[in-house]
Amino acid sequence: MQTIKLSYSILSQWESGQYERAVNMYQGSELPINPAMELGKAKHDQWALYTLQHKKIHNEIGGDVLHNPVVEQKYEKIIPLGEKYQILLRGAIDLTDEHIIYEYKCGLNMPTYYVETKQLDYYKLLYPKATLGIYLCFNPYSNTFTKGVKYLSDTNAEKALEHILTYGGEMIDYLAGNQLIYNYKPHIYAK
Amino acid sequence: MKKQDRQIVEISYQIDLTKITDDIASSDNLENDRDVFAALSAIEVVKHEFKLAEKKIEEIEKQVKTTIDARARKLYGNHWTVIKDSEDRYKIIKVPTGPVFEASDKAPDEFLKAQISVNTEAVESFIKDHSKLPKGISYNGVRGQSIRISVKDTGVE
C-alpha cells in the first residue's frame, strides 16, 4: 500500500486545471512568492502570535475574545483509495476555538468568494468537532476587514471526501502513469 | 419576546383572458366599444392589486432583511458580509452599494473610463436651430417597442 500526501491546496489546483502547479506542490517545490503573498504570510504570523499572547483575535480583524484557542495546528487523516493507494490528507488550520474554525485571509478577495470554496469542507473532515467556520478577510490596502460565516455539518465533510476521491484519484492516476508517486511515511500529528 | 401582529399577504384574482382577447379581437372598432373598455379596465385593476401586493411584500422583505442584519450583527459583529448554511440551502450576503472607488481630478487617465452617450436635449435644440442633424449624430435605427395602456375613470384609487 502506497501513501500519497495531498492537501486542499494541491487538489484545488488540480481541479482548476493547474496540473503542473499541483504536481509541483505535491513534490514539495517552492512556489514563487510575490509581495502580496509575503505580506499575507507576515500578517498570518503576526495574528497567530497575538492570539497566543492575548487569547483573542487581533484587533485588526475583530478582536473577538476566544475561549480555548489553538493556533496553526496540523491535522491529518488517512483516506483509503482502493487496494494499492491511500491518501494522507493534511491541513494546517489557522485557528480553532472549540467548535469554531477561523481562517485568516489577506488581500482583495471577500468572504463571499471563500465560503464557496471547499476549504472549510476539508477542514470539517480534518476537525470533525467544528460546526462553524469563519473567514476573517483583511484588506491591507483599505485597512478594513470583513467576516464570512459558513455553518458546517457532516454534509460538508462528505462533500470534501467526494472531492478528494474524485480529484485525488485523477491526480494519483496521473502520478502513477508518469512514475511520480512518492510513498510518504506518515507522521500522525493529531486525530 | 414581544408578540407582533400577524402580517399575511394573500393574492387571489381571476381573470378571463379568453373573453378579454375575444372582445378586443371581435370589436368593430376600438373607439367607444364598451367591451374593449371593460377589458382594458379589468387588466388595470388586476395590475393595481398586484402592485399593492408587491409593495407590501417589498416592505416585508425589507423588514426581514433588517431583522436578519440585526441578528447577524449580534452573533458575528458588524463586519459580517456572508452567511452560508452547510446544506447549500441559503446564503445571505450583505454587499456595499455604489462604486468601489472614487476619483479626484488628480487621477491619471489610465485608471479612468469615460462613457459616452448622446445629449438628446442638445441634439434636439441643434435640429430646431439648424434644421439638420449635428455632425456625427444619426437617428438610432434599432429601437425596441413597448405598448403602454392607460385607462381613466376606472374607479381605482
mmCIF file of C-alpha atoms in Angstrom:
data_model
loop_
_atom_site.group_PDB
_atom_site.id
_atom_site.type_symbol
_atom_site.label_atom_id
_atom_site.label_comp_id
_atom_site.label_asym_id
_atom_site.label_seq_id
_atom_site.Cartn_x
_atom_site.Cartn_y
_atom_site.Cartn_z
ATOM 1 C CA MET A 1 0.000 0.000 0.000
ATOM 2 C CA GLN A 2 1.446 3.360 -1.047
ATOM 3 C CA THR A 3 0.661 6.617 0.741
ATOM 4 C CA ILE A 4 0.237 9.819 -1.227
ATOM 5 C CA LYS A 5 0.312 13.042 0.765
ATOM 6 C CA LEU A 6 -2.220 15.545 -0.509
ATOM 7 C CA SER A 7 -3.944 18.694 0.713
ATOM 8 C CA TYR A 8 -6.794 21.038 -0.155
ATOM 9 C CA SER A 9 -4.320 23.427 -1.828
ATOM 10 C CA ILE A 10 -2.966 20.714 -4.100
ATOM 11 C CA LEU A 11 -6.329 19.270 -5.077
ATOM 12 C CA SER A 12 -7.941 22.659 -5.674
ATOM 13 C CA GLN A 13 -5.098 23.458 -8.089
ATOM 14 C CA TRP A 14 -5.687 20.126 -9.832
ATOM 15 C CA GLU A 15 -9.436 20.717 -10.024
ATOM 16 C CA SER A 16 -8.933 24.135 -11.632
ATOM 17 C CA GLY A 17 -6.670 22.691 -14.312
ATOM 18 C CA GLN A 18 -3.405 23.926 -12.838
ATOM 19 C CA TYR A 19 -1.890 20.431 -13.187
ATOM 20 C CA GLU A 20 1.754 21.428 -13.310
ATOM 21 C CA ARG A 21 1.368 23.598 -10.263
ATOM 22 C CA ALA A 22 -0.448 20.816 -8.393
ATOM 23 C CA VAL A 23 2.310 18.319 -9.191
ATOM 24 C CA ASN A 24 4.997 20.807 -8.151
ATOM 25 C CA MET A 25 3.217 21.353 -4.850
ATOM 26 C CA TYR A 26 2.892 17.585 -4.370
ATOM 27 C CA GLN A 27 6.621 17.273 -4.950
ATOM 28 C CA GLY A 28 7.294 19.967 -2.391
ATOM 29 C CA SER A 29 8.677 22.543 -4.818
ATOM 30 C CA GLU A 30 8.790 26.092 -3.512
ATOM 31 C CA LEU A 31 6.159 28.275 -5.147
ATOM 32 C CA PRO A 32 7.301 31.674 -6.432
ATOM 33 C CA ILE A 33 6.447 34.272 -3.789
ATOM 34 C CA ASN A 34 5.209 37.753 -4.653
ATOM 35 C CA PRO A 35 4.905 40.783 -2.337
ATOM 36 C CA ALA A 36 1.201 40.111 -1.685
ATOM 37 C CA MET A 37 1.979 36.552 -0.528
ATOM 38 C CA GLU A 38 4.841 37.819 1.655
ATOM 39 C CA LEU A 39 2.501 40.327 3.286
ATOM 40 C CA GLY A 40 -0.115 37.622 3.777
ATOM 41 C CA LYS A 41 2.379 35.347 5.498
ATOM 42 C CA ALA A 42 3.653 38.177 7.700
ATOM 43 C CA LYS A 43 0.098 39.040 8.718
ATOM 44 C CA HIS A 44 -0.729 35.399 9.473
ATOM 45 C CA ASP A 45 2.325 35.156 11.719
ATOM 46 C CA GLN A 46 1.502 38.451 13.425
ATOM 47 C CA TRP A 47 -2.090 37.439 14.117
ATOM 48 C CA ALA A 48 -1.110 33.960 15.320
ATOM 49 C CA LEU A 49 1.452 35.356 17.754
ATOM 50 C CA TYR A 50 -1.049 37.910 19.066
ATOM 51 C CA THR A 51 -3.618 35.189 19.710
ATOM 52 C CA LEU A 52 -1.077 33.066 21.558
ATOM 53 C CA GLN A 53 -0.151 36.018 23.750
ATOM 54 C CA HIS A 54 -3.595 37.521 24.389
ATOM 55 C CA LYS A 55 -6.067 34.691 23.864
ATOM 56 C CA LYS A 56 -8.106 36.815 21.491
ATOM 57 C CA ILE A 57 -8.214 37.632 17.800
ATOM 58 C CA HIS A 58 -6.086 40.580 16.683
ATOM 59 C CA ASN A 59 -7.944 43.904 16.766
ATOM 60 C CA GLU A 60 -7.239 44.394 13.065
ATOM 61 C CA ILE A 61 -9.635 41.537 12.319
ATOM 62 C CA GLY A 62 -12.246 41.931 15.003
ATOM 63 C CA GLY A 63 -10.613 41.423 18.388
ATOM 64 C CA ASP A 64 -13.026 38.640 19.381
ATOM 65 C CA VAL A 65 -12.290 37.058 22.733
ATOM 66 C CA LEU A 66 -11.511 33.345 22.496
ATOM 67 C CA HIS A 67 -12.087 30.527 24.990
ATOM 68 C CA ASN A 68 -9.596 27.828 24.116
ATOM 69 C CA PRO A 69 -7.622 28.934 21.056
ATOM 70 C CA VAL A 70 -5.340 26.545 19.233
ATOM 71 C CA VAL A 71 -3.120 28.185 16.640
ATOM 72 C CA GLU A 72 -1.652 26.702 13.452
ATOM 73 C CA GLN A 73 -2.415 23.117 14.407
ATOM 74 C CA LYS A 74 -1.679 20.471 11.768
ATOM 75 C CA TYR A 75 -4.257 17.755 11.199
ATOM 76 C CA GLU A 76 -4.063 14.554 9.183
ATOM 77 C CA LYS A 77 -6.413 11.857 8.012
ATOM 78 C CA ILE A 78 -5.856 8.653 6.079
ATOM 79 C CA ILE A 79 -8.293 8.053 3.237
ATOM 80 C CA PRO A 80 -8.169 4.646 1.565
ATOM 81 C CA LEU A 81 -8.246 4.659 -2.240
ATOM 82 C CA GLY A 82 -8.535 1.089 -3.418
ATOM 83 C CA GLU A 83 -6.106 -1.668 -2.625
ATOM 84 C CA LYS A 84 -2.959 -0.017 -3.899
ATOM 85 C CA TYR A 85 -3.070 3.518 -2.545
ATOM 86 C CA GLN A 86 -4.158 5.586 0.411
ATOM 87 C CA ILE A 87 -4.299 9.347 0.633
ATOM 88 C CA LEU A 88 -2.761 11.114 3.598
ATOM 89 C CA LEU A 89 -4.800 14.285 3.769
ATOM 90 C CA ARG A 90 -3.048 17.094 5.607
ATOM 91 C CA GLY A 91 -4.079 20.579 6.622
ATOM 92 C CA ALA A 92 -2.957 23.314 8.973
ATOM 93 C CA ILE A 93 -5.852 25.304 10.377
ATOM 94 C CA ASP A 94 -5.062 28.920 11.238
ATOM 95 C CA LEU A 95 -7.072 28.942 14.442
ATOM 96 C CA THR A 96 -9.613 26.774 16.187
ATOM 97 C CA ASP A 97 -11.619 27.711 19.243
ATOM 98 C CA GLU A 98 -13.559 24.662 20.385
ATOM 99 C CA HIS A 99 -16.263 24.167 17.704
ATOM 100 C CA ILE A 100 -15.183 27.150 15.562
ATOM 101 C CA ILE A 101 -12.607 27.205 12.788
ATOM 102 C CA TYR A 102 -11.097 30.576 11.886
ATOM 103 C CA GLU A 103 -9.305 31.130 8.597
ATOM 104 C CA TYR A 104 -7.294 34.282 8.014
ATOM 105 C CA LYS A 105 -7.135 35.850 4.575
ATOM 106 C CA CYS A 106 -5.163 38.908 3.481
ATOM 107 C CA GLY A 107 -5.888 40.600 0.155
ATOM 108 C CA LEU A 108 -8.718 41.860 -2.009
ATOM 109 C CA ASN A 109 -10.939 38.776 -2.065
ATOM 110 C CA MET A 110 -14.101 38.952 0.013
ATOM 111 C CA PRO A 111 -15.584 36.239 2.249
ATOM 112 C CA THR A 112 -18.311 35.681 -0.382
ATOM 113 C CA TYR A 113 -15.602 34.111 -2.539
ATOM 114 C CA TYR A 114 -14.071 31.933 0.151
ATOM 115 C CA VAL A 115 -17.296 30.423 1.529
ATOM 116 C CA GLU A 116 -17.895 28.916 -1.913
ATOM 117 C CA THR A 117 -14.582 27.062 -1.890
ATOM 118 C CA LYS A 118 -14.110 23.601 -0.422
ATOM 119 C CA GLN A 119 -11.500 24.698 2.116
ATOM 120 C CA LEU A 120 -13.757 24.641 5.170
ATOM 121 C CA ASP A 121 -15.320 21.390 3.966
ATOM 122 C CA TYR A 122 -11.833 19.853 4.031
ATOM 123 C CA TYR A 123 -11.230 21.272 7.485
ATOM 124 C CA LYS A 124 -14.507 19.778 8.701
ATOM 125 C CA LEU A 125 -13.183 16.420 7.575
ATOM 126 C CA LEU A 126 -9.928 17.010 9.439
ATOM 127 C CA TYR A 127 -11.516 18.625 12.511
ATOM 128 C CA PRO A 128 -14.938 16.973 12.841
ATOM 129 C CA LYS A 129 -16.000 18.801 16.010
ATOM 130 C CA ALA A 130 -16.271 22.094 14.096
ATOM 131 C CA THR A 131 -19.811 23.345 13.475
ATOM 132 C CA LEU A 132 -18.892 26.857 12.393
ATOM 133 C CA GLY A 133 -16.275 28.210 10.011
ATOM 134 C CA ILE A 134 -15.381 31.890 9.971
ATOM 135 C CA TYR A 135 -13.304 33.683 7.352
ATOM 136 C CA LEU A 136 -11.604 36.858 8.540
ATOM 137 C CA CYS A 137 -10.597 38.759 5.409
ATOM 138 C CA PHE A 138 -8.242 41.683 5.896
ATOM 139 C CA ASN A 139 -7.801 44.211 3.102
ATOM 140 C CA PRO A 140 -4.349 45.733 3.711
ATOM 141 C CA TYR A 141 -4.959 48.481 1.110
ATOM 142 C CA SER A 142 -8.040 49.911 2.843
ATOM 143 C CA ASN A 143 -7.104 48.648 6.332
ATOM 144 C CA THR A 144 -10.549 47.101 6.789
ATOM 145 C CA PHE A 145 -11.779 43.585 7.376
ATOM 146 C CA THR A 146 -14.885 41.574 6.568
ATOM 147 C CA LYS A 147 -16.200 38.375 8.034
ATOM 148 C CA GLY A 148 -17.789 35.375 6.352
ATOM 149 C CA VAL A 149 -19.689 32.667 8.190
ATOM 150 C CA LYS A 150 -20.202 29.117 6.958
ATOM 151 C CA TYR A 151 -22.109 26.593 9.047
ATOM 152 C CA LEU A 152 -20.540 23.154 8.978
ATOM 153 C CA SER A 153 -22.152 19.749 9.233
ATOM 154 C CA ASP A 154 -21.374 16.176 8.195
ATOM 155 C CA THR A 155 -22.583 17.163 4.705
ATOM 156 C CA ASN A 156 -19.524 19.375 4.287
ATOM 157 C CA ALA A 157 -17.208 16.547 5.295
ATOM 158 C CA GLU A 158 -18.948 14.255 2.804
ATOM 159 C CA LYS A 159 -18.531 16.846 0.044
ATOM 160 C CA ALA A 160 -14.848 17.127 0.879
ATOM 161 C CA LEU A 161 -14.421 13.352 0.810
ATOM 162 C CA GLU A 162 -16.128 13.140 -2.587
ATOM 163 C CA HIS A 163 -13.870 15.922 -3.873
ATOM 164 C CA ILE A 164 -10.765 14.149 -2.583
ATOM 165 C CA LEU A 165 -11.727 10.793 -4.074
ATOM 166 C CA THR A 166 -12.572 12.375 -7.447
ATOM 167 C CA TYR A 167 -9.621 14.708 -7.919
ATOM 168 C CA GLY A 168 -7.211 12.777 -5.741
ATOM 169 C CA GLY A 169 -7.994 9.679 -7.758
ATOM 170 C CA GLU A 170 -7.394 11.560 -11.024
ATOM 171 C CA MET A 171 -4.153 13.033 -9.802
ATOM 172 C CA ILE A 172 -2.853 9.698 -8.488
ATOM 173 C CA ASP A 173 -3.626 8.076 -11.842
ATOM 174 C CA TYR A 174 -1.522 10.783 -13.499
ATOM 175 C CA LEU A 175 1.319 10.490 -10.975
ATOM 176 C CA ALA A 176 1.376 6.707 -11.294
ATOM 177 C CA GLY A 177 1.329 6.895 -15.070
ATOM 178 C CA ASN A 178 4.292 9.279 -15.037
ATOM 179 C CA GLN A 179 6.166 7.424 -12.280
ATOM 180 C CA LEU A 180 5.945 10.374 -9.968
ATOM 181 C CA ILE A 181 4.460 8.580 -6.976
ATOM 182 C CA TYR A 182 6.384 9.126 -3.769
ATOM 183 C CA ASN A 183 5.431 6.749 -0.977
ATOM 184 C CA TYR A 184 5.097 9.030 2.016
ATOM 185 C CA LYS A 185 5.801 7.744 5.502
ATOM 186 C CA PRO A 186 3.093 9.371 7.627
ATOM 187 C CA HIS A 187 3.592 11.049 10.998
ATOM 188 C CA ILE A 188 0.255 11.471 12.765
ATOM 189 C CA TYR A 189 0.203 14.935 14.434
ATOM 190 C CA ALA A 190 -3.381 14.990 15.622
ATOM 191 C CA LYS A 191 -6.514 12.943 15.036
ATOM 192 C CA MET B 1 -40.310 38.168 23.026
ATOM 193 C CA LYS B 2 -42.899 40.734 22.039
ATOM 194 C CA LYS B 3 -45.771 39.222 20.079
ATOM 195 C CA GLN B 4 -46.281 41.055 16.782
ATOM 196 C CA ASP B 5 -49.496 41.351 14.777
ATOM 197 C CA ARG B 6 -49.529 38.722 12.079
ATOM 198 C CA GLN B 7 -48.930 40.080 8.619
ATOM 199 C CA ILE B 8 -50.313 37.881 5.907
ATOM 200 C CA VAL B 9 -50.351 38.707 2.221
ATOM 201 C CA GLU B 10 -52.815 36.766 0.107
ATOM 202 C CA ILE B 11 -53.363 37.295 -3.604
ATOM 203 C CA SER B 12 -56.303 35.733 -5.359
ATOM 204 C CA TYR B 13 -57.662 37.026 -8.601
ATOM 205 C CA GLN B 14 -59.481 35.509 -11.555
ATOM 206 C CA ILE B 15 -59.273 36.994 -14.965
ATOM 207 C CA ASP B 16 -60.944 35.600 -18.072
ATOM 208 C CA LEU B 17 -58.171 36.118 -20.550
ATOM 209 C CA THR B 18 -60.081 34.360 -23.331
ATOM 210 C CA LYS B 19 -63.044 36.742 -23.031
ATOM 211 C CA ILE B 20 -60.800 39.796 -22.942
ATOM 212 C CA THR B 21 -58.851 38.852 -26.053
ATOM 213 C CA ASP B 22 -62.044 37.714 -27.836
ATOM 214 C CA ASP B 23 -63.781 41.033 -27.045
ATOM 215 C CA ILE B 24 -60.877 43.059 -28.380
ATOM 216 C CA ALA B 25 -60.416 40.863 -31.445
ATOM 217 C CA SER B 26 -64.122 40.943 -32.341
ATOM 218 C CA SER B 27 -64.715 44.658 -31.747
ATOM 219 C CA ASP B 28 -65.884 46.581 -34.815
ATOM 220 C CA ASN B 29 -63.573 49.388 -33.931
ATOM 221 C CA LEU B 30 -61.526 50.254 -30.895
ATOM 222 C CA GLU B 31 -63.375 53.502 -30.279
ATOM 223 C CA ASN B 32 -66.414 53.664 -27.981
ATOM 224 C CA ASP B 33 -66.609 49.892 -27.572
ATOM 225 C CA ARG B 34 -67.803 49.164 -24.018
ATOM 226 C CA ASP B 35 -66.476 45.625 -24.048
ATOM 227 C CA VAL B 36 -62.979 46.768 -25.044
ATOM 228 C CA PHE B 37 -63.056 49.437 -22.342
ATOM 229 C CA ALA B 38 -64.163 46.848 -19.774
ATOM 230 C CA ALA B 39 -61.366 44.515 -20.864
ATOM 231 C CA LEU B 40 -58.683 47.193 -20.536
ATOM 232 C CA SER B 41 -60.087 48.265 -17.157
ATOM 233 C CA ALA B 42 -60.045 44.680 -15.874
ATOM 234 C CA ILE B 43 -56.348 44.402 -16.677
ATOM 235 C CA GLU B 44 -55.586 47.701 -14.984
ATOM 236 C CA VAL B 45 -57.483 46.665 -11.839
ATOM 237 C CA VAL B 46 -55.543 43.405 -11.596
ATOM 238 C CA LYS B 47 -52.243 45.213 -12.220
ATOM 239 C CA HIS B 48 -53.053 47.714 -9.488
ATOM 240 C CA GLU B 49 -53.913 44.974 -6.985
ATOM 241 C CA PHE B 50 -50.698 43.150 -7.757
ATOM 242 C CA LYS B 51 -48.697 46.355 -7.425
ATOM 243 C CA LEU B 52 -50.185 46.920 -3.977
ATOM 244 C CA ALA B 53 -49.364 43.352 -3.003
ATOM 245 C CA GLU B 54 -45.840 43.660 -4.423
ATOM 246 C CA LYS B 55 -45.316 46.860 -2.429
ATOM 247 C CA LYS B 56 -46.444 45.081 0.724
ATOM 248 C CA ILE B 57 -44.147 42.145 0.039
ATOM 249 C CA GLU B 58 -41.227 44.537 -0.520
ATOM 250 C CA GLU B 59 -41.946 46.156 2.851
ATOM 251 C CA ILE B 60 -41.994 42.748 4.500
ATOM 252 C CA GLU B 61 -38.785 41.724 2.730
ATOM 253 C CA LYS B 62 -37.102 44.918 3.923
ATOM 254 C CA GLN B 63 -38.235 44.181 7.471
ATOM 255 C CA VAL B 64 -36.940 40.603 7.249
ATOM 256 C CA LYS B 65 -33.560 41.806 5.974
ATOM 257 C CA THR B 66 -33.295 44.356 8.780
ATOM 258 C CA THR B 67 -34.087 41.646 11.317
ATOM 259 C CA ILE B 68 -31.504 39.300 9.793
ATOM 260 C CA ASP B 69 -28.854 42.037 9.841
ATOM 261 C CA ALA B 70 -29.570 42.859 13.485
ATOM 262 C CA ARG B 71 -29.346 39.211 14.485
ATOM 263 C CA ALA B 72 -26.192 38.600 12.449
ATOM 264 C CA ARG B 73 -24.528 41.671 13.977
ATOM 265 C CA LYS B 74 -25.342 40.383 17.421
ATOM 266 C CA LEU B 75 -23.970 36.920 16.637
ATOM 267 C CA TYR B 76 -20.966 37.783 14.464
ATOM 268 C CA GLY B 77 -20.284 41.508 14.804
ATOM 269 C CA ASN B 78 -20.758 44.415 12.433
ATOM 270 C CA HIS B 79 -18.310 43.227 9.787
ATOM 271 C CA TRP B 80 -20.227 40.156 8.632
ATOM 272 C CA THR B 81 -20.743 40.013 4.868
ATOM 273 C CA VAL B 82 -21.894 36.470 4.138
ATOM 274 C CA ILE B 83 -23.609 33.661 5.998
ATOM 275 C CA LYS B 84 -23.907 30.305 4.252
ATOM 276 C CA ASP B 85 -25.570 27.171 5.526
ATOM 277 C CA SER B 86 -23.947 23.749 5.371
ATOM 278 C CA GLU B 87 -26.550 22.207 3.049
ATOM 279 C CA ASP B 88 -26.351 24.911 0.352
ATOM 280 C CA ARG B 89 -29.968 25.822 1.012
ATOM 281 C CA TYR B 90 -29.365 29.523 1.535
ATOM 282 C CA LYS B 91 -26.735 32.199 1.521
ATOM 283 C CA ILE B 92 -27.228 35.669 2.957
ATOM 284 C CA ILE B 93 -24.959 38.351 1.565
ATOM 285 C CA LYS B 94 -24.566 41.913 2.718
ATOM 286 C CA VAL B 95 -22.961 43.986 -0.020
ATOM 287 C CA PRO B 96 -21.998 47.629 -0.123
ATOM 288 C CA THR B 97 -23.651 49.534 -2.959
ATOM 289 C CA GLY B 98 -22.196 52.129 -5.264
ATOM 290 C CA PRO B 99 -18.778 52.254 -6.947
ATOM 291 C CA VAL B 100 -15.855 50.699 -5.095
ATOM 292 C CA PHE B 101 -13.561 53.611 -5.753
ATOM 293 C CA GLU B 102 -13.884 57.331 -6.368
ATOM 294 C CA ALA B 103 -11.565 59.582 -8.348
ATOM 295 C CA SER B 104 -10.355 63.146 -7.926
ATOM 296 C CA ASP B 105 -9.134 65.362 -10.771
ATOM 297 C CA LYS B 106 -5.588 64.169 -9.992
ATOM 298 C CA ALA B 107 -6.312 60.560 -11.010
ATOM 299 C CA PRO B 108 -4.289 59.507 -14.076
ATOM 300 C CA ASP B 109 -6.297 58.695 -17.217
ATOM 301 C CA GLU B 110 -5.209 55.037 -17.203
ATOM 302 C CA PHE B 111 -7.364 54.459 -14.133
ATOM 303 C CA LEU B 112 -10.446 56.177 -15.518
ATOM 304 C CA LYS B 113 -13.073 55.069 -18.001
ATOM 305 C CA ALA B 114 -15.216 57.603 -19.889
ATOM 306 C CA GLN B 115 -18.686 56.645 -21.025
ATOM 307 C CA ILE B 116 -20.129 58.474 -23.988
ATOM 308 C CA SER B 117 -23.843 58.912 -24.612
ATOM 309 C CA VAL B 118 -25.786 61.373 -26.732
ATOM 310 C CA ASN B 119 -27.130 64.528 -25.092
ATOM 311 C CA THR B 120 -30.663 64.281 -26.514
ATOM 312 C CA GLU B 121 -31.712 67.753 -25.438
ATOM 313 C CA ALA B 122 -28.663 69.383 -27.032
ATOM 314 C CA VAL B 123 -29.231 67.464 -30.297
ATOM 315 C CA GLU B 124 -32.925 68.383 -30.481
ATOM 316 C CA SER B 125 -32.075 72.027 -29.805
ATOM 317 C CA PHE B 126 -29.487 71.955 -32.641
ATOM 318 C CA ILE B 127 -32.052 70.409 -35.011
ATOM 319 C CA LYS B 128 -34.545 73.142 -34.201
ATOM 320 C CA ASP B 129 -31.945 75.855 -34.875
ATOM 321 C CA HIS B 130 -30.289 74.345 -37.966
ATOM 322 C CA SER B 131 -32.967 72.030 -39.434
ATOM 323 C CA LYS B 132 -30.446 69.251 -39.693
ATOM 324 C CA LEU B 133 -28.653 66.754 -37.507
ATOM 325 C CA PRO B 134 -25.298 67.705 -35.945
ATOM 326 C CA LYS B 135 -22.226 66.163 -37.499
ATOM 327 C CA GLY B 136 -21.552 62.641 -36.197
ATOM 328 C CA ILE B 137 -25.098 62.161 -34.927
ATOM 329 C CA SER B 138 -27.687 59.970 -36.607
ATOM 330 C CA TYR B 139 -31.045 58.509 -35.667
ATOM 331 C CA ASN B 140 -30.894 55.115 -33.929
ATOM 332 C CA GLY B 141 -32.316 52.672 -36.493
ATOM 333 C CA VAL B 142 -32.639 49.846 -33.922
ATOM 334 C CA ARG B 143 -35.127 50.673 -31.218
ATOM 335 C CA GLY B 144 -37.398 48.274 -29.378
ATOM 336 C CA GLN B 145 -41.097 48.903 -28.734
ATOM 337 C CA SER B 146 -43.392 48.519 -25.779
ATOM 338 C CA ILE B 147 -47.125 49.101 -25.643
ATOM 339 C CA ARG B 148 -48.411 51.046 -22.653
ATOM 340 C CA ILE B 149 -52.117 51.207 -21.817
ATOM 341 C CA SER B 150 -53.512 53.951 -19.646
ATOM 342 C CA VAL B 151 -57.141 53.910 -18.611
ATOM 343 C CA LYS B 152 -59.011 56.741 -16.991
ATOM 344 C CA ASP B 153 -62.015 56.660 -14.694
ATOM 345 C CA THR B 154 -61.583 53.045 -13.687
ATOM 346 C CA GLY B 155 -62.698 53.878 -10.151
ATOM 347 C CA VAL B 156 -59.308 52.565 -8.893
ATOM 348 C CA GLU B 157 -57.652 54.877 -6.383
#
